[in-house]
Structures are given as C-alpha cells and as structure tokens.
C-alpha positions as a Python dict, from the first residue, in 0.01 Angstrom:
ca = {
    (1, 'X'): (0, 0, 0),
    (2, 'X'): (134, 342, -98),
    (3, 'X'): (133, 650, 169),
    (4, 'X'): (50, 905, -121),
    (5, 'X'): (-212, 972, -349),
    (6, 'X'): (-23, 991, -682),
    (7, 'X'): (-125, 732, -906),
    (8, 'X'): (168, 550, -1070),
    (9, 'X'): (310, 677, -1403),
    (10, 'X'): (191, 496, -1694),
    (11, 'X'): (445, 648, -1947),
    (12, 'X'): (783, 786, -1881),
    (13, 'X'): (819, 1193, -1876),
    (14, 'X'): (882, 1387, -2176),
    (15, 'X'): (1185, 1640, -2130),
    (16, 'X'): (1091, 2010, -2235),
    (17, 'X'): (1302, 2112, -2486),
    (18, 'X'): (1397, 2469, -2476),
    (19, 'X'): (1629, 2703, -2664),
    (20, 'X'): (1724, 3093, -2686),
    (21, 'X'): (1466, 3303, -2747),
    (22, 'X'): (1660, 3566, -2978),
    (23, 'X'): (1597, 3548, -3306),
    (24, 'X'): (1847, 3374, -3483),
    (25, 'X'): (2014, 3209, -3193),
    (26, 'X'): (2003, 2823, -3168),
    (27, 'X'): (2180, 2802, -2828),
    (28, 'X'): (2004, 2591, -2546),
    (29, 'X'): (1796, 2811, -2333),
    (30, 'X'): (1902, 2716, -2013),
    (31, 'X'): (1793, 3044, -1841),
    (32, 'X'): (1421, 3076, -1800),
    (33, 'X'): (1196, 3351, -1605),
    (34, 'X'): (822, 3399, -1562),
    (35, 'X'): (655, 3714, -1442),
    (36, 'X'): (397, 3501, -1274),
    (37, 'X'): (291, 3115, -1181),
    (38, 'X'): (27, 3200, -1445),
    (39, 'X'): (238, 3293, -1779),
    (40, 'X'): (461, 3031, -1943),
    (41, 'X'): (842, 3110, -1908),
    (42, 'X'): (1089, 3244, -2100),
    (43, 'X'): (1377, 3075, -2231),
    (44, 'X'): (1722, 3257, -2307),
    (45, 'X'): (2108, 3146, -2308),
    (46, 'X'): (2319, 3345, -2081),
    (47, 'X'): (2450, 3578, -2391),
    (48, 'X'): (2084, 3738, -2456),
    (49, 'X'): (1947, 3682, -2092),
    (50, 'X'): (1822, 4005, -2021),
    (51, 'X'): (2061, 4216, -1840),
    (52, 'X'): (1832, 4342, -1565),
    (53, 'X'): (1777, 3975, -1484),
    (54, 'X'): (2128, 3886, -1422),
    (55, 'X'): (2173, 4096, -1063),
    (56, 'X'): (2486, 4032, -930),
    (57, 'X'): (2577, 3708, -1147),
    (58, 'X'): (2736, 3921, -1485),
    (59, 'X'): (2993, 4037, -1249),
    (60, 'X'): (3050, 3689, -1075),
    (61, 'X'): (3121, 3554, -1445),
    (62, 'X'): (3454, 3721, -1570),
}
C-alpha cells in the first residue's frame, strides 16, 4: 500500500526542450523567467538573458 495519493506513471516523462529566445540564436535556453505562476516562461542562453535579470551574477562571471 502506498502512503501518497499519486497514481503511478503509466508512461515515462517527456523532457521540455527549450532554446534561446533571440531570433536567430540556436543556443540551449538554459535560463528561463516567468513574471507570474500563471504565464509560461521564457527561455534565453546566458548571452541574450536580459541584463536586468542577471543581478549580481554578470559580475560573478569574468
């Protein structure tokens, strides 16, 4: 007997498959950000992530 409520998968997970938003750019997206819980994210690498994203982390990277 199982102590959750989850049923058991009946197929194994897909992977979501993401890549740079800028046009033209066909680098993996590994840097997503959503407004809210409500709208989808957005995927960039870290060369277009938007720069008022990054905080301290630009600086951190040289």
């Amino acid at each position: 007997m199982s102590d959750t409520d989850k049923p058991a998968l009946t197929k194994a997970p897909q992977m979501y498959v993401h890549y740079c938003e800028e046009e033209g750019c066909e680098e993996w997206g590994g840097l997503g950000r959503s407004a809210t819980k409500d709208e989808p994210p957005r995927w960039w690498c870290w060369e277009h992530f938007p720069e008022h994203y990054k905080g301290g982390w630009a600086a951190n990277s040289r």
